[in-house]
Amino acid sequence: MDVYLYVEGNSPLHRLDPRPKMLLVVGLIFLAVAAEHPLVPGALLGLVLAAAQVAGAWPALRRVRTILLTIGGFSTVAWALLARGTTPLLGPVTVESLLYGLGTGLKLVATIAGSVVFLATTKNEELAAGLIRLGLPYPVAFAFSTALRLVPTFVGTGATIIQAQKSRGLDVESGHLLERMRKHIPLVVPIFAGAIRSANRLAMALESKGFGARPRRTYYLELRMGPGDWAAVAVAALMFLGFLLIRLTGWGEIPGLHR
Amino acid sequence: MIVLTVLVAAVYAAVLIPFKAIPIVPGITELRIAQVLPPVASLLFGPAAAWGIAIGNLIGDLFGTFGPGSAFGFLGNFFLGAMPYMLWGRLGPLSAHQEPAMANRRQVLEFIIVTAVSGIACAFAIAWGLELLGLFPFTVLGLLIAMNNVILPGAVGWIVLRLLYRRVKRWGLIWTELMEPEEVGNQPTASVAAWLCAVATLAGWALCLALSVGAGGKFGDAGLQAGTGGAMNVVLAGAPFLAAILLSFVLGSPRTDLGQQGGERAA
């Protein structure tokens, strides 16, 4: 079962060093949350979709489209109802609350879509190498990248266990939500026990390869920043600057919205 | 320890991802059967679980919900994985003062207490963070995440632990046996730290919740309107309590490094 979002390709985004790509994602998140008005996150979503077009990342975005649509719809409706404004529109919904709802929905959709484009253009090993070069301690980066690799294995194990239990008559699909949750609990035990059982084997494999024997280590994947990467860093810096500017000037606030 | 961290992270993420399709607050939290794992893994694997749960949650986020809340999700889930083993046996009369084999009612009661405190601490950190960013009201997230973290894990987590504890002990993978006795952290301040952690968690969460719904004033107006995000009174009131939780980690010194020095086994 392939759970990864990576899409094979050779676009400028694929070729970009993972470090500036991470900074761009963080910059995107900061800029998206800076303003209340939907204009800023809406524009950012446009940029993210353009980046997806350039990178050919549509297959990854299609895989999460249900989540994205649910998030956008839920946030817009929830905040349109919950927030208060001064210009009545329909029932409890005001123009200001609707704008705020749209803004919050777009913030979440833009940032999540941005992270999906990042994952669609960045291999796991590049992600780990980037994290290490950004100063993350090697054991943490190793744990992160190895766990990321093992996820499909355990998702597959879970699916196999569910199929095996179903073939013995376990019905995990009927009943209300809580009942279905309760039926899934016993399935957690074999998945967990199976994983733990492999701990010793994995530990031996690591020790035989000298894991942690020396404080400094070399890497197969060497990252080097080129002019394009530095340009991406500059764009990320501009995003942070934009965040500060919006926050300090109060631009992008919705007049009449009660906070 | 590093291997256990990897395995806990991978299993947690693997159980989280299929249930992303059933959101409770879309983009922020979903129906989480995987929440049964943090207290169980914490009491089995100690620090490896703390990092494993935090990393596993981050990986889960990368499969469709990575966003502004992910940093606070990392912190909250770290609390979720670190607190049960940090609090176990250190809560005076509330503790069973036995290993967490879930062999009697006192152990089950202590399990429910540490699960509740860690689950609420996780909810507190995430809801506070998203209130700080102005994305979601503390009222909604503080309650929903706490319920998600406490009800199901408290009700059935101890059964899972009971099924696993003896087996894992037989395999020699219980954290207190993997580490040196001085690394387990039985120093005199540990009990004080545990109480500080529990009290700061419950008091901070309750205070922020009360402020978020407008306690002492206009319930509806100050409440959900403050909850349109960035309510400064909630953010300012919660900050010292979060600082106290972090201080309790320093005082209690629950070992949280992944430990690869000193010839420690990779497992």
XYZ file of C-alpha atoms in Angstrom:
526
model
C 0.000 0.000 0.000
C 1.520 3.306 -1.086
C 0.737 5.999 1.451
C 3.433 8.438 0.354
C 2.533 11.640 -1.419
C 5.797 11.917 -3.400
C 5.287 12.326 -7.149
C 8.232 11.396 -9.361
C 9.431 14.353 -11.420
C 12.212 16.766 -12.339
C 10.523 20.125 -11.914
C 12.318 23.161 -10.431
C 10.560 22.375 -7.133
C 11.818 18.779 -7.208
C 15.364 20.051 -7.787
C 15.200 22.643 -5.011
C 17.233 21.900 -1.854
C 14.891 20.616 0.918
C 16.023 23.327 3.366
C 14.687 26.334 1.419
C 11.587 24.286 0.633
C 11.001 23.806 4.383
C 11.547 27.531 4.957
C 9.022 28.277 2.210
C 6.432 26.048 3.912
C 7.063 27.741 7.286
C 6.930 31.162 5.592
C 3.654 30.176 3.929
C 2.177 29.167 7.296
C 3.247 32.450 8.936
C 1.934 34.572 6.092
C -1.337 32.642 5.900
C -2.170 33.185 9.579
C -1.151 36.859 9.548
C -4.416 38.392 8.314
C -8.105 37.849 9.051
C -9.272 38.825 5.564
C -9.521 35.971 3.025
C -7.542 37.961 0.454
C -4.097 36.943 1.780
C -4.721 33.188 2.234
C -6.705 33.210 -1.041
C -3.736 34.666 -2.900
C -1.425 32.174 -1.193
C -3.678 29.289 -2.213
C -3.442 30.559 -5.796
C 0.358 30.505 -5.534
C 0.323 26.996 -4.040
C -1.885 25.726 -6.883
C 0.437 27.362 -9.420
C 3.369 25.612 -7.710
C 1.436 22.322 -7.899
C 0.958 22.883 -11.634
C 4.685 23.564 -12.133
C 5.679 20.540 -10.036
C 3.051 18.189 -11.468
C 1.836 17.617 -7.897
C -1.853 17.268 -8.794
C -1.943 13.492 -8.129
C -0.894 14.174 -4.499
C -3.433 16.978 -4.105
C -6.161 14.791 -5.610
C -5.466 12.189 -2.913
C -6.199 14.665 -0.129
C -8.958 16.597 -1.919
C -11.702 15.187 0.341
C -9.819 16.323 3.449
C -9.148 19.743 1.908
C -12.764 20.260 0.841
C -14.071 19.112 4.240
C -11.670 21.431 6.048
C -12.486 24.428 3.848
C -16.226 23.848 4.047
C -16.338 23.113 7.780
C -14.211 26.087 8.781
C -16.129 28.498 6.590
C -19.524 27.361 7.884
C -18.426 27.043 11.537
C -16.875 30.485 11.705
C -19.624 32.117 9.685
C -21.968 30.932 12.439
C -19.706 31.421 15.470
C -18.045 34.772 14.823
C -20.029 37.987 15.158
C -20.185 41.033 12.927
C -22.192 44.202 12.403
C -23.634 43.747 8.890
C -26.457 41.152 8.881
C -26.496 38.736 5.946
C -28.621 35.681 6.698
C -29.805 34.634 10.180
C -26.823 34.613 12.539
C -24.398 34.993 9.614
C -22.981 38.449 9.025
C -20.799 39.729 6.190
C -17.878 39.996 8.624
C -18.323 36.499 10.061
C -18.608 35.025 6.551
C -15.409 36.794 5.504
C -13.694 35.537 8.660
C -14.954 32.004 8.014
C -13.715 32.097 4.440
C -10.374 33.462 5.644
C -9.894 30.729 8.255
C -10.931 28.004 5.801
C -8.542 29.330 3.161
C -5.707 29.599 5.725
C -6.025 25.914 6.571
C -6.483 24.797 2.955
C -3.554 26.913 1.693
C -1.139 25.693 4.375
C -2.138 22.045 4.063
C -2.034 22.169 0.253
C 1.399 23.821 0.534
C 2.686 21.014 2.731
C 1.265 18.444 0.294
C 3.121 20.101 -2.606
C 6.268 20.036 -0.442
C 5.854 16.312 0.222
C 5.013 15.647 -3.428
C 8.355 17.130 -4.461
C 10.621 15.966 -1.602
C 11.849 12.405 -1.049
C 12.006 11.037 2.495
C 15.810 10.895 2.453
C 15.971 14.539 1.286
C 13.615 15.500 4.104
C 15.791 13.736 6.699
C 19.019 15.180 5.265
C 17.479 18.642 5.253
C 16.377 18.338 8.882
C 19.852 17.202 9.951
C 21.521 20.057 8.064
C 19.124 22.479 9.746
C 20.472 21.313 13.112
C 18.064 18.566 14.181
C 19.981 15.981 16.301
C 20.780 12.915 14.221
C 18.923 10.402 16.476
C 15.716 12.452 16.156
C 16.105 12.822 12.375
C 16.882 9.099 12.104
C 13.806 8.215 14.160
C 11.669 10.515 12.026
C 12.866 9.247 8.642
C 12.855 5.558 9.644
C 9.370 5.821 11.131
C 8.215 7.563 7.948
C 9.569 4.609 5.949
C 7.903 2.058 8.230
C 4.431 3.627 8.162
C 3.311 1.863 4.940
C 4.504 -1.460 6.400
C 2.367 -1.041 9.501
C -0.615 0.334 7.566
C -0.338 -2.817 5.429
C -0.033 -5.003 8.553
C -3.151 -3.354 9.971
C -5.085 -3.961 6.753
C -3.975 -7.617 6.728
C -5.022 -8.093 10.366
C -8.413 -6.504 9.688
C -8.914 -8.790 6.655
C -7.882 -11.845 8.702
C -10.306 -10.930 11.496
C -13.085 -10.223 8.988
C -12.570 -13.662 7.434
C -13.142 -15.080 10.945
C -16.410 -13.217 11.207
C -15.437 -9.905 12.857
C -17.707 -7.153 11.601
C -15.901 -3.822 11.953
C -18.131 -1.861 9.602
C -21.577 -2.129 11.176
C -22.900 -0.267 14.192
C -22.702 3.358 15.234
C -19.478 5.346 15.424
C -18.546 4.413 19.018
C -19.308 0.747 18.399
C -17.076 0.723 15.325
C -14.320 2.415 17.334
C -14.653 -0.229 20.046
C -14.395 -3.008 17.447
C -11.141 -1.557 16.128
C -9.420 -1.524 19.554
C -8.562 -5.268 19.681
C -6.896 -4.853 16.285
C -4.419 -2.376 17.787
C -2.924 -5.067 20.048
C -1.565 -7.410 17.306
C -0.276 -4.452 15.258
C 1.555 -3.089 18.300
C 2.795 -6.484 19.512
C 4.024 -7.366 16.017
C 5.932 -4.089 15.787
C 7.538 -4.521 19.216
C 8.561 -8.053 18.341
C 10.680 -6.657 15.515
C 12.468 -4.241 17.886
C 15.326 -6.597 18.723
C 15.980 -7.439 15.071
C 16.061 -3.772 14.116
C 18.289 -2.957 17.113
C 20.757 -5.673 16.115
C 20.797 -4.431 12.524
C 21.556 -0.908 13.743
C 24.269 -2.010 16.146
C 25.918 -4.203 13.510
C 26.142 -1.123 11.310
C 27.756 0.874 14.112
C 24.827 3.169 14.881
C 26.006 5.907 17.242
C 29.562 4.562 17.390
C 30.999 7.936 16.414
C 29.625 11.364 17.226
C 30.218 12.636 13.664
C 29.074 10.759 10.602
C 29.051 11.145 6.864
C 26.042 11.013 4.564
C 25.442 9.549 1.144
C 23.227 12.478 0.208
C 25.252 15.712 0.255
C 23.170 18.888 0.079
C 24.560 21.973 -1.640
C 22.813 25.306 -1.972
C 22.757 26.781 -5.484
C 21.594 30.227 -6.696
C 17.996 28.974 -7.099
C 18.023 27.717 -3.506
C 19.234 31.071 -2.214
C 16.514 32.783 -4.235
C 13.964 30.530 -2.496
C 15.465 31.508 0.898
C 15.004 35.155 -0.098
C 11.344 34.496 -0.982
C 10.856 32.805 2.411
C 12.468 35.818 4.119
C 10.063 38.116 2.251
C 7.180 35.982 3.500
C 8.338 36.456 7.112
C 8.692 40.179 6.428
C 5.162 40.214 5.014
C 3.917 38.482 8.169
C 5.553 41.127 10.385
C 4.246 43.953 8.217
C 0.662 42.649 8.271
C 0.750 42.061 12.023
C 2.335 45.412 12.880
C 0.156 47.547 10.606
C -3.062 45.662 11.328
C -3.708 45.397 7.584
C -6.036 42.576 6.672
C -8.260 42.952 9.732
C -11.999 42.780 9.104
C -13.691 45.971 10.350
C -16.719 45.222 12.498
C -15.672 41.672 13.409
C -16.019 41.099 17.167
C -13.103 39.341 18.812
C 15.622 3.307 22.809
C 16.004 4.682 19.297
C 14.398 1.569 17.791
C 11.481 1.745 20.204
C 11.047 5.420 19.321
C 10.923 4.512 15.641
C 8.461 1.684 16.186
C 6.147 3.686 18.441
C 6.183 6.586 15.952
C 5.497 4.329 12.975
C 2.679 2.364 14.664
C 1.062 5.540 16.019
C 1.164 7.198 12.591
C -0.050 4.005 10.892
C -3.109 3.842 13.140
C -3.727 7.618 12.890
C -3.635 7.924 9.099
C -6.583 5.677 8.100
C -8.848 7.607 10.492
C -7.974 11.026 9.038
C -11.119 10.585 6.971
C -13.290 10.949 10.107
C -12.558 14.504 11.287
C -13.945 15.977 14.501
C -12.609 19.464 13.873
C -11.470 19.284 10.229
C -7.821 20.143 9.784
C -7.160 20.029 13.506
C -8.296 16.755 14.999
C -10.078 13.615 13.928
C -11.568 10.496 15.459
C -8.524 8.934 17.068
C -8.568 5.265 17.896
C -4.778 5.626 18.021
C -5.151 7.681 21.223
C -5.240 4.377 23.090
C -1.541 3.955 22.300
C 0.178 6.961 24.009
C -0.451 6.035 27.669
C 0.210 2.360 26.935
C 3.448 3.069 25.039
C 4.528 5.615 27.652
C 4.262 3.145 30.543
C 6.020 0.461 28.503
C 8.778 2.444 26.824
C 9.163 5.709 28.803
C 11.182 8.358 26.946
C 11.115 6.397 23.690
C 7.331 6.713 23.728
C 7.445 10.452 24.459
C 9.467 11.107 21.301
C 7.752 8.339 19.360
C 4.272 9.722 19.989
C 5.356 13.280 19.129
C 7.110 12.163 15.929
C 4.282 9.785 15.011
C 1.744 12.589 15.308
C 3.896 14.832 13.121
C 4.125 12.064 10.510
C 0.356 11.617 10.717
C 0.009 15.364 10.056
C 2.217 15.032 6.980
C -0.397 12.778 5.404
C -2.930 15.521 4.973
C -3.255 17.876 7.944
C 0.176 19.484 8.328
C -0.365 23.145 9.061
C -0.033 25.938 11.593
C -1.121 23.720 14.472
C 1.449 20.990 13.857
C 4.129 22.553 16.086
C 1.709 22.642 19.014
C 0.551 19.157 18.043
C 4.154 17.998 18.437
C 4.404 19.577 21.907
C 0.996 18.312 23.002
C 1.688 14.787 21.856
C 5.088 14.900 23.545
C 3.234 15.640 26.803
C 0.865 12.791 25.983
C 3.757 10.342 25.686
C 5.934 11.737 28.483
C 3.525 12.367 31.335
C 2.151 8.888 32.080
C 5.583 7.412 32.835
C 6.682 10.612 34.565
C 3.633 10.583 36.876
C 3.388 6.836 37.449
C 4.129 5.937 41.077
C 4.730 9.556 42.054
C 1.262 10.743 42.961
C 1.350 9.774 46.646
C -1.931 8.255 47.807
C -3.286 8.248 44.239
C -0.507 5.914 43.117
C -0.553 2.132 43.386
C 3.260 2.091 43.887
C 3.418 -1.034 41.731
C 4.532 -1.766 38.203
C 1.843 -0.880 35.626
C 0.823 -4.455 34.838
C -2.873 -3.592 35.267
C -3.227 -6.508 37.635
C -5.533 -4.818 40.149
C -7.998 -1.954 40.555
C -5.490 0.454 42.095
C -3.253 0.131 39.062
C -6.213 0.659 36.743
C -7.261 3.725 38.735
C -3.752 5.156 38.527
C -3.718 4.409 34.793
C -6.950 6.355 34.342
C -5.552 9.278 36.380
C -2.267 9.548 34.447
C -4.131 9.112 31.144
C -6.537 11.894 32.063
C -3.776 14.291 33.151
C -1.623 13.640 30.079
C -4.631 13.846 27.747
C -5.695 17.166 29.232
C -2.106 18.489 29.062
C -2.051 17.640 25.350
C -5.391 19.383 24.807
C -4.183 22.387 26.828
C -0.991 22.810 24.747
C -2.720 22.433 21.355
C -5.780 24.541 22.178
C -3.590 27.264 23.716
C -1.342 27.286 20.641
C -4.210 27.557 18.182
C -5.821 30.277 20.276
C -2.463 32.094 20.130
C -2.511 31.815 16.328
C -6.144 32.893 16.214
C -7.335 29.790 14.357
C -9.635 27.998 16.786
C -11.274 28.880 20.085
C -9.843 27.269 23.212
C -13.376 26.338 24.237
C -13.887 24.025 21.263
C -10.450 22.440 21.018
C -9.705 22.348 24.746
C -12.791 20.227 25.301
C -12.835 18.100 22.133
C -9.177 17.086 22.234
C -9.375 16.346 25.963
C -12.417 14.124 25.399
C -10.694 12.392 22.482
C -7.584 11.822 24.628
C -9.277 10.757 27.831
C -12.528 8.846 27.269
C -11.520 5.969 24.983
C -7.916 5.571 26.268
C -9.120 5.741 29.886
C -11.859 3.204 29.246
C -9.942 0.595 27.255
C -6.252 1.583 27.320
C -5.639 -0.378 30.512
C -6.950 -3.556 28.834
C -4.461 -3.091 25.977
C -1.682 -2.491 28.517
C -2.722 -5.560 30.473
C -2.516 -7.665 27.309
C 0.897 -6.296 26.381
C 2.760 -5.674 29.643
C 3.816 -9.231 30.516
C 4.802 -9.997 26.934
C 6.916 -6.858 26.591
C 8.504 -7.538 29.980
C 9.347 -11.066 28.864
C 11.022 -9.591 25.780
C 13.087 -7.356 28.101
C 11.861 -4.109 26.570
C 10.283 -2.312 29.564
C 12.033 1.073 29.787
C 12.925 0.797 33.483
C 14.819 -2.398 32.684
C 16.497 -1.045 29.549
C 17.962 1.955 31.364
C 20.381 2.314 34.204
C 18.661 2.812 37.610
C 20.030 6.367 37.960
C 18.620 7.208 34.523
C 15.099 6.183 35.488
C 14.882 9.305 37.652
C 13.897 8.480 41.214
C 15.366 11.662 42.690
C 13.616 13.376 45.671
C 12.233 16.194 43.499
C 10.441 13.742 41.200
C 7.308 13.528 43.322
C 7.126 17.328 43.724
C 7.586 17.641 39.971
C 4.794 15.128 39.304
C 2.361 17.060 41.494
C 3.426 20.383 39.954
C 2.865 18.881 36.515
C -0.585 17.497 37.360
C -1.799 20.629 39.187
C -0.453 23.038 36.525
C -2.106 20.968 33.804
C -5.527 20.760 35.399
C -5.540 24.328 36.751
C -4.226 25.881 33.512
C -6.673 23.977 31.315
C -9.633 24.754 33.576
C -8.715 28.448 33.854
C -8.294 28.856 30.080
C -11.562 27.027 29.487
C -13.345 29.257 31.998
C -11.883 32.418 30.462
C -12.680 31.192 26.981
C -16.364 30.738 27.774
C -16.367 34.111 29.475
C -16.413 33.130 33.145
C -17.166 35.979 35.477
C -18.905 37.901 32.741
C -21.045 37.602 29.709
C -21.071 33.904 28.809
C -22.147 34.129 25.204
C -20.514 37.377 24.240
C -17.117 37.116 25.868
C -17.042 33.410 25.278
C -17.460 32.403 21.709
C -16.472 35.817 20.503
C -13.235 35.626 22.407
C -13.048 32.256 20.788
C -12.792 33.739 17.333
C -9.135 33.351 18.100
C -6.254 35.226 19.602
C -8.111 35.954 22.866
C -5.285 37.574 24.794
C -6.692 36.832 28.257
C -6.679 33.082 27.498
C -3.195 33.213 25.985
C -1.734 35.214 28.882
C -3.463 33.154 31.570
C -2.336 29.851 30.060
C 1.317 30.784 29.504
C 2.538 30.503 33.153
C 0.833 27.136 33.563
C 2.490 25.785 30.412
C 5.792 27.147 31.746
C 5.126 25.315 35.042
C 4.539 22.051 33.151
C 7.854 22.487 31.344
C 9.523 23.357 34.688
C 8.150 20.134 36.169
C 9.959 18.234 33.415
C 13.218 19.878 34.465
C 12.616 19.205 38.183
C 11.453 15.653 37.659
C 14.146 14.980 35.090
C 12.232 12.283 33.268
C 14.848 11.165 30.820
C 13.823 12.398 27.421
C 16.936 11.972 25.275
C 16.993 9.151 22.800
C 20.169 7.776 24.369
C 22.695 6.399 21.996
C 25.782 7.246 24.018
C 27.286 5.248 26.836
C 26.979 1.927 25.093
C 23.238 1.819 25.638
C 21.433 -0.741 23.523
C 19.880 0.619 20.362
C 16.572 -0.995 21.323
